[in-house]
Short mmCIF file of C-alpha atoms in Angstrom, two decimals:
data_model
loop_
_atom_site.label_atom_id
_atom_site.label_comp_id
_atom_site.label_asym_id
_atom_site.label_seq_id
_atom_site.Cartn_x
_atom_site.Cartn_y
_atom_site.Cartn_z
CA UNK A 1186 21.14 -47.81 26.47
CA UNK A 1187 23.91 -46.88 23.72
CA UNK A 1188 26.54 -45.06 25.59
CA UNK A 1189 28.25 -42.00 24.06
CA UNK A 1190 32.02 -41.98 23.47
CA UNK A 1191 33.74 -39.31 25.29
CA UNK A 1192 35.01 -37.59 22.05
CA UNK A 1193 31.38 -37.27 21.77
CA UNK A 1194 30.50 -36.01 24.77
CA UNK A 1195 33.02 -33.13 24.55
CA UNK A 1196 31.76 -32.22 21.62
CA UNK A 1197 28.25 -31.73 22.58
CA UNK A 1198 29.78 -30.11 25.58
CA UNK A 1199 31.39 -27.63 23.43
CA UNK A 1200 28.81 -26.75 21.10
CA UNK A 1201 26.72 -25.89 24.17
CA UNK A 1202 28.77 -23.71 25.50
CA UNK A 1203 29.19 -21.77 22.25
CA UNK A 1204 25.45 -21.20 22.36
CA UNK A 1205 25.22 -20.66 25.76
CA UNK A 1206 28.34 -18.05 24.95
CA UNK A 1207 26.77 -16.45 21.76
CA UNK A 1208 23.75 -15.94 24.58
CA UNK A 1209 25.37 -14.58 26.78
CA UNK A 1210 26.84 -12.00 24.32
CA UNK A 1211 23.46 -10.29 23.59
CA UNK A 1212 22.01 -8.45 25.47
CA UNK A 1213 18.46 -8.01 26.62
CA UNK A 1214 18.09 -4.21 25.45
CA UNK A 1215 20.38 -2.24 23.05
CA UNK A 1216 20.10 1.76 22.25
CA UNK A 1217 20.19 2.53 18.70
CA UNK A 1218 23.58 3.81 18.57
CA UNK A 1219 24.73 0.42 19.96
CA UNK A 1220 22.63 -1.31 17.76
CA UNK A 1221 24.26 0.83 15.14
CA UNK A 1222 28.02 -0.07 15.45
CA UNK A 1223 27.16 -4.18 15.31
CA UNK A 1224 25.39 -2.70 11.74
CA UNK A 1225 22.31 -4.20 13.15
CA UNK A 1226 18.47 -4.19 12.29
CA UNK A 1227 15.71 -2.44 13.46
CA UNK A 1228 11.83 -4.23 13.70
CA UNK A 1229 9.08 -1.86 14.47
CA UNK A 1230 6.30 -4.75 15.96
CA UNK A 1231 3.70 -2.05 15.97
CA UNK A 1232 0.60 -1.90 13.41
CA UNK A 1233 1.57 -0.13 9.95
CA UNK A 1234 -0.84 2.71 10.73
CA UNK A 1235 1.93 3.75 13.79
CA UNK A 1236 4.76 2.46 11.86
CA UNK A 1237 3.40 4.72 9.11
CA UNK A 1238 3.29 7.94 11.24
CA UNK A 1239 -0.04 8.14 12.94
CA UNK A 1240 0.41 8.61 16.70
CA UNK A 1241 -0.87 6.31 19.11
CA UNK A 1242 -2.29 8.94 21.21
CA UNK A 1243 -3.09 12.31 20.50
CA UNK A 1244 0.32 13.84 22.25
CA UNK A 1245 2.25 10.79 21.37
CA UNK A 1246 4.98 10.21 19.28
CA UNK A 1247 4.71 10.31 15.38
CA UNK A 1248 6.59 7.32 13.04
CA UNK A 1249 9.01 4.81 13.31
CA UNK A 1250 13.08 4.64 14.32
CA UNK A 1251 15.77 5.46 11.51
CA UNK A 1252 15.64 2.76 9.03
CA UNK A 1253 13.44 0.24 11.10
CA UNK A 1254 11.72 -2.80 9.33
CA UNK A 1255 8.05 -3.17 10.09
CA UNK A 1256 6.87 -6.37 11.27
CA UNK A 1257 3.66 -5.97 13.23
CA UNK A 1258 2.52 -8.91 15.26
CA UNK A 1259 -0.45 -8.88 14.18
CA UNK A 1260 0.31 -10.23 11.06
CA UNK A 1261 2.51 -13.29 12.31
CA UNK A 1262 -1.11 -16.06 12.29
CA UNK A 1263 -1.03 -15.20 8.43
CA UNK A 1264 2.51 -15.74 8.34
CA UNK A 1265 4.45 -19.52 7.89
CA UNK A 1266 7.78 -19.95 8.87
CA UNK A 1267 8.84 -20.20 5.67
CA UNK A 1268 6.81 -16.47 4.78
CA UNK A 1269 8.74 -15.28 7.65
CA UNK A 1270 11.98 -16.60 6.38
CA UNK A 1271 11.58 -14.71 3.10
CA UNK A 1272 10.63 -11.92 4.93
CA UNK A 1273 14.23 -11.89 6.76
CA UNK A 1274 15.56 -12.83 3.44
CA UNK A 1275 14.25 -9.87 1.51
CA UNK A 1276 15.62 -7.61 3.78
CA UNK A 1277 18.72 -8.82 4.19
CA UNK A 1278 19.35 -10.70 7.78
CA UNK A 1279 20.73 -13.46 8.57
CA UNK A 1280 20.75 -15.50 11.91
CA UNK A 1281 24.18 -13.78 12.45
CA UNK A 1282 22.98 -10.16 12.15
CA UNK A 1283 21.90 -8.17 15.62
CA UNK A 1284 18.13 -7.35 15.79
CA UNK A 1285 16.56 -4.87 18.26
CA UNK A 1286 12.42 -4.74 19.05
CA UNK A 1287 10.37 -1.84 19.83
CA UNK A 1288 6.56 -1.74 19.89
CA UNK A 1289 4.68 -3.15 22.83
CA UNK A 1290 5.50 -5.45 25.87
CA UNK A 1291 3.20 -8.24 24.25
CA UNK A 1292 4.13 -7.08 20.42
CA UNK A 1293 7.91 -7.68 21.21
CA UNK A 1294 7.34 -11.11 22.63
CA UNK A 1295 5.33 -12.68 20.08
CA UNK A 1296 7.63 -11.39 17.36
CA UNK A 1297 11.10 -12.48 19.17
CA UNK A 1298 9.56 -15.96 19.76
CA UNK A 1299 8.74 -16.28 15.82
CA UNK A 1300 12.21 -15.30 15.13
CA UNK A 1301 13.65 -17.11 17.07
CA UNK A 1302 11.73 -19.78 15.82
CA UNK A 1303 13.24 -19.09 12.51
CA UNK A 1304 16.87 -19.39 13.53
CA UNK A 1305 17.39 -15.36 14.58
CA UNK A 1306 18.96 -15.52 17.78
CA UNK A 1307 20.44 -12.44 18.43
CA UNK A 1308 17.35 -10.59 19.48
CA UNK A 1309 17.30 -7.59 22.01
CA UNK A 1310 15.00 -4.68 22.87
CA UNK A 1311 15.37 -1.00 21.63
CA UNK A 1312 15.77 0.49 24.98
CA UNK A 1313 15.59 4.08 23.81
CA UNK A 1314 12.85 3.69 21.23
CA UNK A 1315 10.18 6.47 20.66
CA UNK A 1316 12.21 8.55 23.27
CA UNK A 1317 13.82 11.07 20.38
CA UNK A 1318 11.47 12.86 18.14
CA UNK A 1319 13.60 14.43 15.68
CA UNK A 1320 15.03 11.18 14.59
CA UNK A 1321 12.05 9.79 13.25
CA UNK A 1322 11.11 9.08 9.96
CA UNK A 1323 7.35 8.81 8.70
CA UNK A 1324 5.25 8.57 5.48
CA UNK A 1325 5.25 12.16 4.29
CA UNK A 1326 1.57 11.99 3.82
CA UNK A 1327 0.23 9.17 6.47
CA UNK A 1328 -2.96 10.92 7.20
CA UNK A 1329 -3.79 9.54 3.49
CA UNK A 1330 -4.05 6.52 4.79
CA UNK A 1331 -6.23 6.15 7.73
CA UNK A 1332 -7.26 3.26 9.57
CA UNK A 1333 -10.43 2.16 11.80
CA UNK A 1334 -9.47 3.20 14.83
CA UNK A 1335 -9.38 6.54 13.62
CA UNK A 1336 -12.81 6.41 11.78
CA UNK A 1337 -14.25 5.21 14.48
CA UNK A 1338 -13.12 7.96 16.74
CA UNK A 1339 -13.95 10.45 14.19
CA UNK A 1340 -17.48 8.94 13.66
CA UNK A 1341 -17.64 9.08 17.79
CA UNK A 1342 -17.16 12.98 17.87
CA UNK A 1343 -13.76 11.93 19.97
CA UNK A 1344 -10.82 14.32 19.06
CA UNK A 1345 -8.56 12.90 16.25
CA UNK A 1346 -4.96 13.46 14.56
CA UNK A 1347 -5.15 14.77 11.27
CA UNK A 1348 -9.01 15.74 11.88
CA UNK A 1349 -10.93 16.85 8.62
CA UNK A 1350 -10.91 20.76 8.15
CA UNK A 1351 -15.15 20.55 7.52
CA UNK A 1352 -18.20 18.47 6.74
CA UNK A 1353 -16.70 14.46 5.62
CA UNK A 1354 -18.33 11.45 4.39
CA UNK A 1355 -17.42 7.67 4.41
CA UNK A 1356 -18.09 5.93 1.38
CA UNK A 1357 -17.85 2.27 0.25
CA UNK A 1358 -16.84 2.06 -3.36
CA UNK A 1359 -17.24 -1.26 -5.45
CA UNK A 1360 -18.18 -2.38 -8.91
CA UNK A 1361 -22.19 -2.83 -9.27
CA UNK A 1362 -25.34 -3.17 -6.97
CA UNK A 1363 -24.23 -3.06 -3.17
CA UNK A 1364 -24.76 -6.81 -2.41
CA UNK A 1365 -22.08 -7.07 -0.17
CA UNK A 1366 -22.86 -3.27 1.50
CA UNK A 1367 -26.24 -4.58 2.33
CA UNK A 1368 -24.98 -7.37 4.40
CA UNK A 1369 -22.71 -5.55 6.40
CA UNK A 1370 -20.79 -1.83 5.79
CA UNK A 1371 -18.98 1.17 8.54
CA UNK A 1372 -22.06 2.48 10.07
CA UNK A 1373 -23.23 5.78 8.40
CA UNK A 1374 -21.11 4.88 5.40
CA UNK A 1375 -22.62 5.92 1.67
CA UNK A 1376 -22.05 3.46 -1.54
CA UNK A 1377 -20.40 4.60 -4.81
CA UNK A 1378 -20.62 2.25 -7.78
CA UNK A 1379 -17.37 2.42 -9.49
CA UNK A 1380 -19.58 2.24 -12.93
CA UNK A 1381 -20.63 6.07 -11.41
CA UNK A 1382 -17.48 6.91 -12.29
CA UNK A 1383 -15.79 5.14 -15.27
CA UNK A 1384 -17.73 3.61 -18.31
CA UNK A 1385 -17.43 1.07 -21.17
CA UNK A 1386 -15.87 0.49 -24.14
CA UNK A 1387 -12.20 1.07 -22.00
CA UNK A 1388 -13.32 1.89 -18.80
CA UNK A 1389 -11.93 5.31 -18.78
CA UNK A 1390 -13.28 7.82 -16.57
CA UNK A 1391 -16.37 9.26 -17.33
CA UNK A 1392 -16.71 12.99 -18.94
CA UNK A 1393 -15.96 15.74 -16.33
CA UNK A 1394 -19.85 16.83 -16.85
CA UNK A 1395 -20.88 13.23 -15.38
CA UNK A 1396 -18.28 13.75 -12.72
CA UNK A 1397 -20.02 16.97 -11.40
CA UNK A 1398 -23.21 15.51 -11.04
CA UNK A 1399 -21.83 12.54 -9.66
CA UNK A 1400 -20.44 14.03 -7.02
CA UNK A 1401 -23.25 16.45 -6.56
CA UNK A 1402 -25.47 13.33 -6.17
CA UNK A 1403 -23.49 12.43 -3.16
CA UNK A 1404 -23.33 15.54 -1.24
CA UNK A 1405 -19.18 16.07 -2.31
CA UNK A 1406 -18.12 19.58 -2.84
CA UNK A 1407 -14.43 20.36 -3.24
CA UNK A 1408 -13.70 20.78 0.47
CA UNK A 1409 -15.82 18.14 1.38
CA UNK A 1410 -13.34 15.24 3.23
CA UNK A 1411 -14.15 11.84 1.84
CA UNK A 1412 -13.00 8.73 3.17
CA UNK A 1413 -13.16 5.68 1.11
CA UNK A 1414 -12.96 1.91 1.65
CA UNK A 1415 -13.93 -1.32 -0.63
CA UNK A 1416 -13.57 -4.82 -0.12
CA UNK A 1417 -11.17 -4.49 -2.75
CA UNK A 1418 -8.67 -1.70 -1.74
CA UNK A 1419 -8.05 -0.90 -5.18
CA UNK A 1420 -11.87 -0.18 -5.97
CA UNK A 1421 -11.72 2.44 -3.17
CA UNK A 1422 -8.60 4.15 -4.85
CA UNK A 1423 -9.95 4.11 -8.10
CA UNK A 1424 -12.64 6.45 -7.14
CA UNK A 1425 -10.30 8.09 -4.71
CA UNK A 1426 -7.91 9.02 -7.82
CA UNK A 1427 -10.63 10.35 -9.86
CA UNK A 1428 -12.62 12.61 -7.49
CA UNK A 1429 -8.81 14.14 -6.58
CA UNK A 1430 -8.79 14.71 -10.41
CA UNK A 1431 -12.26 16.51 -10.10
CA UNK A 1432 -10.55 18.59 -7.37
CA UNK A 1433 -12.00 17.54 -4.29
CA UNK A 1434 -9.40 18.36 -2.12
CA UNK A 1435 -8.87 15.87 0.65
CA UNK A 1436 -10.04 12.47 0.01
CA UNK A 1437 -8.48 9.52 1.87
CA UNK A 1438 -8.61 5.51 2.14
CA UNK A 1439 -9.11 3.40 4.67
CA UNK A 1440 -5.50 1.17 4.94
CA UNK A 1441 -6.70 -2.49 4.21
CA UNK A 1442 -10.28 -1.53 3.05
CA UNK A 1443 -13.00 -3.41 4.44
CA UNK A 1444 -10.98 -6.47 5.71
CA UNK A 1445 -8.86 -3.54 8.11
CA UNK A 1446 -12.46 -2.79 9.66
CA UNK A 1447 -13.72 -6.25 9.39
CA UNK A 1448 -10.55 -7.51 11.42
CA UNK A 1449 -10.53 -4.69 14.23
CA UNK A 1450 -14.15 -5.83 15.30
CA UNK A 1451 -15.94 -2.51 15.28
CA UNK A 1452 -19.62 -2.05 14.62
CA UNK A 1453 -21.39 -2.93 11.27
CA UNK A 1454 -23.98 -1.79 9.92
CA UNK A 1455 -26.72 -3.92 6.77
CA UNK A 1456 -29.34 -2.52 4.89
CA UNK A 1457 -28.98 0.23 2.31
CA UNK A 1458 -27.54 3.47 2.45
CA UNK A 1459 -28.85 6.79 3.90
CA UNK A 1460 -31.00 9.23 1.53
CA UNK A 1461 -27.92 11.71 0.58
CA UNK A 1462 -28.88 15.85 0.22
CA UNK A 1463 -27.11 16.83 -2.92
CA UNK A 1464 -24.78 19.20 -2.97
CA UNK A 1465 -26.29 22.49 -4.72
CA UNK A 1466 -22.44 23.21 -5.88
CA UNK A 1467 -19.24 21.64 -6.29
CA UNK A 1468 -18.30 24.79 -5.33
CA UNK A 1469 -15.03 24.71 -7.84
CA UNK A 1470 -14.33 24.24 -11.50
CA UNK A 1471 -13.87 20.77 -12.52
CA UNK A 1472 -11.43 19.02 -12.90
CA UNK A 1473 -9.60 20.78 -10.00
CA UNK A 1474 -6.00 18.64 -10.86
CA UNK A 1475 -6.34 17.93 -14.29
CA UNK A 1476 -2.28 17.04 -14.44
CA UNK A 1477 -3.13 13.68 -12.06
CA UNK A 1478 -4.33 12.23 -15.08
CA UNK A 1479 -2.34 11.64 -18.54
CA UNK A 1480 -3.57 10.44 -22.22
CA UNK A 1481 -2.26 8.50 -24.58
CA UNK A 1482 -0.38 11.08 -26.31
CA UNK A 1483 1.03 11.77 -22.86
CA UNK A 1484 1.69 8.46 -21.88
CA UNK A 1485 3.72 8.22 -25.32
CA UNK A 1486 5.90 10.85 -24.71
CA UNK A 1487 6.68 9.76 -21.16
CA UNK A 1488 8.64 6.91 -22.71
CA UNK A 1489 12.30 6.12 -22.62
CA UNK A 1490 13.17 9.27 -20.55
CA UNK A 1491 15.34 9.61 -17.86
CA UNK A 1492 13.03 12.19 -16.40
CA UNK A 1493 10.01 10.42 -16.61
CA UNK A 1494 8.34 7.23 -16.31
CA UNK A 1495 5.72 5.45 -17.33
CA UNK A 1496 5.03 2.76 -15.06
CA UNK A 1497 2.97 -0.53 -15.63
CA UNK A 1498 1.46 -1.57 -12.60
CA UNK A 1499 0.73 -5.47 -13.69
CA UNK A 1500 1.47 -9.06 -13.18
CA UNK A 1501 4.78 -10.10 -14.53
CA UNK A 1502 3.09 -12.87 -16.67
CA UNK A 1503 1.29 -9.59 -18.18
CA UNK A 1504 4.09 -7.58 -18.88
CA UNK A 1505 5.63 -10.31 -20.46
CA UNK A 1506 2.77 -11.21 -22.59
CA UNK A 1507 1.63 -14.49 -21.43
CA UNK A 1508 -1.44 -13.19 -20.81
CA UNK A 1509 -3.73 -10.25 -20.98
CA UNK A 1510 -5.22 -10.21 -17.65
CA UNK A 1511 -8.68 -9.74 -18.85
CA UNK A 1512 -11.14 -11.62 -20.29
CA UNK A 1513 -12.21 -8.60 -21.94
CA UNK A 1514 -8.87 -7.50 -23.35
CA UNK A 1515 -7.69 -9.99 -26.29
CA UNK A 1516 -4.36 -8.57 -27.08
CA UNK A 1517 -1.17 -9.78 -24.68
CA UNK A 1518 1.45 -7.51 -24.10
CA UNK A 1519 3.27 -4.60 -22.98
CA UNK A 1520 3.74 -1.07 -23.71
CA UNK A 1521 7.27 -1.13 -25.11
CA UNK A 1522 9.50 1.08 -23.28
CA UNK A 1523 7.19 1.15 -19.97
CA UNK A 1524 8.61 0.40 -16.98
CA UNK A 1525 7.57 -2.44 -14.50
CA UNK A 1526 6.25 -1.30 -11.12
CA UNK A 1527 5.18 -4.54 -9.98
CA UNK A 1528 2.23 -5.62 -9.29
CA UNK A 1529 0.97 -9.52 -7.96
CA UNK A 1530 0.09 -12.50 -8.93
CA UNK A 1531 -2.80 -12.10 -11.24
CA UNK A 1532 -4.85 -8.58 -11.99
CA UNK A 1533 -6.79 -8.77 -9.48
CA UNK A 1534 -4.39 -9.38 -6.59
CA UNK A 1535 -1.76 -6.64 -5.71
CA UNK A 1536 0.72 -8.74 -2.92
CA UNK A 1537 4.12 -7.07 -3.81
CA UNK A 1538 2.53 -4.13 -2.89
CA UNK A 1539 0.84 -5.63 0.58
CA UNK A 1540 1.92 -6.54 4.36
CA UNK A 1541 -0.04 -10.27 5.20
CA UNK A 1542 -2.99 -7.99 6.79
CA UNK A 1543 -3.62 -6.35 2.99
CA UNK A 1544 -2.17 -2.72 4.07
CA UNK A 1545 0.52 -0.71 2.73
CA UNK A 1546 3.77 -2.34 2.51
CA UNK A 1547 6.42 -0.24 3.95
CA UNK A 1548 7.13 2.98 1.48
CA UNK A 1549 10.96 1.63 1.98
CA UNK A 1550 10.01 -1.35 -0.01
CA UNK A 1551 8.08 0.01 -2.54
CA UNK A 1552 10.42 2.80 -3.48
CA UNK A 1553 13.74 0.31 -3.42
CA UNK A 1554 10.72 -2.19 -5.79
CA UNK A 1555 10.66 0.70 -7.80
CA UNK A 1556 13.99 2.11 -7.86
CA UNK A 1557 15.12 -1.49 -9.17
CA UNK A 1558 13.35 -0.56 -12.91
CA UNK A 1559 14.52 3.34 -13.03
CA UNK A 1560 11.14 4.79 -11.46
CA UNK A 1561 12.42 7.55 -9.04
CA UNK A 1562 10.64 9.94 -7.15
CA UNK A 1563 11.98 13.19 -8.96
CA UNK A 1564 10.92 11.75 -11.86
CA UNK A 1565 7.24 12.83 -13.85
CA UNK A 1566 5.50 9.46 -13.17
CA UNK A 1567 2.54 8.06 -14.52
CA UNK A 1568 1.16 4.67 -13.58
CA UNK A 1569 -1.04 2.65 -15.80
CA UNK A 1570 -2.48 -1.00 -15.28
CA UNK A 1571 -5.33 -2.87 -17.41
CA UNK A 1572 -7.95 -0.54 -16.76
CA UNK A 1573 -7.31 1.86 -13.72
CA UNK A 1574 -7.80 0.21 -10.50
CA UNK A 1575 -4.21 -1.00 -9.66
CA UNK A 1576 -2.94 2.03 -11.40
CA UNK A 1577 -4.76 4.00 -8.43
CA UNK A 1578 -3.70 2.01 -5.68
CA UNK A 1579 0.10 2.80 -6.23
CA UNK A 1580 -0.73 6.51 -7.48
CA UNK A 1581 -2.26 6.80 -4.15
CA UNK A 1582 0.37 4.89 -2.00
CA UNK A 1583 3.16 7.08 -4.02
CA UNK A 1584 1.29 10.22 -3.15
CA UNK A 1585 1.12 9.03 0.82
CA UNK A 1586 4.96 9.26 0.15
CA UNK A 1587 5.11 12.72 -0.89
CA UNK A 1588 5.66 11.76 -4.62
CA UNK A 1589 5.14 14.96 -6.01
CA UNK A 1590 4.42 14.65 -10.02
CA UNK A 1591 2.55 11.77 -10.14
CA UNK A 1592 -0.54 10.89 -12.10
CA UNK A 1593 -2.94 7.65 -13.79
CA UNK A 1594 -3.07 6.88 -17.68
CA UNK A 1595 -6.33 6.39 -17.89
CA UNK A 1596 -6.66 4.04 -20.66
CA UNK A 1597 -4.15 2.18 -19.87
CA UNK A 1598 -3.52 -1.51 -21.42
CA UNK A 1599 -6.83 -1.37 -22.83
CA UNK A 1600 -6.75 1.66 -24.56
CA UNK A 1601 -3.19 1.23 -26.03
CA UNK A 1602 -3.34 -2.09 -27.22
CA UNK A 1603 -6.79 -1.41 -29.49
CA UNK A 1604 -4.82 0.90 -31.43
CA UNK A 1605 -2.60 -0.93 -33.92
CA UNK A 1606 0.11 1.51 -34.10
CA UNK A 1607 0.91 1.72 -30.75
CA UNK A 1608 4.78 -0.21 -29.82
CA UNK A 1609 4.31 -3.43 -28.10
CA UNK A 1610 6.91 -5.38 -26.41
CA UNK A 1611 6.44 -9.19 -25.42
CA UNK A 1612 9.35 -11.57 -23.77
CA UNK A 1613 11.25 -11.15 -20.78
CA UNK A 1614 12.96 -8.33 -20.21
CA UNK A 1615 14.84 -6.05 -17.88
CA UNK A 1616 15.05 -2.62 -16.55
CA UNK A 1617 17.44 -2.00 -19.73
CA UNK A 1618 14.64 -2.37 -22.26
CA UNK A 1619 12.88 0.94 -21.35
CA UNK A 1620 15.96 3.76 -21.38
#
């Protein structure tokens, strides 16, 4: 057996002790205040839905501690280390920097031992979490996002937060026939086809005459609520954005879309949807909120102001012109002078605006995303991707978080680029190019 000098020894000895020391330090639970003055971090372990602002119970509590990080557990089997690590990373912690838990016994646990895992030692317990209502802080507009528990409550007849103010519908919106609907869809849920409500050559939205009988089709007047999902998020806010155009007044989608249900193991339904009573009247002229969507000329005139932007909602390979994004759109680049509001990896992926689970990253995030290329929430904003789709999904996260002049250009990429004339921009670039 190799023996160990006794220089060695001592210093083993010693570097235990530090550990056991820096141990000792922390403590198992910390207020916030304490947790303040060591200019610590806060990790809300909950679901996004509570983080968000929806109560857990109907008297309960509503949003998360000042400042806290979300970082449910139930995203941690879709997370690696490394994920995890550049989680920490993007929000600034390091092993050295004090971290207090709140959320559930079981929540807590499974999120200190991946953390710890990771090299972030100095984990405690908000003791006084939850306890203070008037310190909270919540999405302005959470009950815009909803989530299955609550649709299945709601679909139960059991009291809700947030509860619709009349007669609602849930809908499953996607492009063409329902062939994934039929296998399996939320019980009682009706289908939209997306083509019902944008058409070819750019895939604008269709005339406000088509949008009347759409929606009269389905049973939707103005104050009817409607609560959308897709198996692509983004297919759900697309119709979401346009009947809130047509001035349906409350129309919500379902955080996470189909996977959100899908994961939380509640009843499915196959086969096709119910016969549907039209609606005699929408009941209101249409379009209700014309201003939620902008034009060309619009979209024009929205660039290079410090009051405005106009914010492309694409890959960073497509802003920079590397590639269109569509097999359908031949011409690669950017609306010069637009601003980049992220996107993901691809157009048809949306990460840097996802948690692991596919829901709403934290409004934090986005806005400091945003904030980063000049797009501020005082600002007139109007968000634009290839098409629409994407476009939506961040018009309707923005309006969630009480945005208040926000809107879509329609056309988009599409529509600007098939007009010679129109300024293009190509290359990298920074936030500089577009004031």
């Amino acid at each position: 057996m190799k023996r160990v000098s006794q220089l060695t020894a001592l210093a083993l000895f010693c570097s235990l002790a530090s550990l056991s020391s820096l141990a000792a330090e922390m403590p198992d639970t910390m207020t916030l205040s304490q947790l303040q003055e060591q200019h610590g971090a806060v990790i809300d372990t909950r679901a996004s839905a509570f983080y968000n602002g929806w109560p857990q119970s109907l008297s309960g509590t509503s949003g998360h501690e000042p400042a806290a990080l979300n970082l449910s557990a139930s995203w941690l089997d879709a997370m690696s280390d490394e994920q995890i690590a550049i989680w920490a990373k993007q929000h600034h912690l390091t092993p050295a920097t004090s971290l207090a838990l709140y959320g559930g016994d079981k929540t807590n646990q499974a999120v200190k031992a991946r953390l710890e895992k990771a090299g972030y030692t100095h984990v405690s317990l908000l003791s006084d979490a939850l306890q203070t209502p008037a310190r909270l802080q919540r999405l302005p507009h959470f009950e815009q996002l909803v989530y299955p528990q609550w649709i299945h409550q709601l679909q139960q007849g059991n009291p809700v937060t947030a509860a619709p103010a009349g007669n609602w519908k849930v809908i499953e919106a996607a492009w063409g026939a329902p062939k994934f609907y039929l296998l399996n869809h939320i019980p009682g849920a009706g289908y939209i086809d997306t083509n019902e409500v944008e058409s070819e050559p750019l895939w604008n939205k269709v005339s406000d005459d088509k949008l009347k009988a759409m929606l009269a089709k389905h049973g939707i007047r103005h104050d009817t609520t409607v609560i959308l999902y897709g198996r692509d998020v983004y297919a759900a806010a697309r119709v979401a954005q346009i009947m809130l155009y047509a001035g349906v007044k409350d129309v919500r989608i379902l955080d996470g879309g189909w996977k959100a249900w899908s994961d939380a193991g509640l009843p499915v339904e196959r086969g096709m949807p119910a016969e549907v009573k039209p609606a005699a009247d929408f009941g209101a002229p249409i379009p209700g909120q014309p201003q939620l969507m902008v034009d060309m000329e619009q979209a024009r005139g929205m660039l290079h102001r410090k009051d405005a932007s106009l914010v492309s909602i694409r890959s960073w390979p497509e802003f920079i012109g590397e590639t269109s994004g569509y097999s359908y759109i031949k011409p690669k680049g950017e609306i010069a002078g637009a601003r980049w509001g992220h996107g993901g990896s691809d157009a048809t992926h949306m990460e840097d605006f996802h948690n692991p689970d596919g829901t709403m990253r934290s409004a934090d995030d986005i806005a400091s995303m945003w904030k980063s290329w000049n797009i501020l929430p005082e600002q007139h904003v109007a968000f634009y991707c290839g098409t629409g789709w994407r476009a939506s999904e961040t018009f309707m996260y923005a309006r969630a978080m009480g945005w208040k002049n926000v809107a879509v250009y329609d056309g988009g990429w599409y529509e600007w680029s098939s007009h010679p004339q129109n300024p293009v921009s190509t290359g990298e670039r920074g936030p500089e190019s577009s004031l």
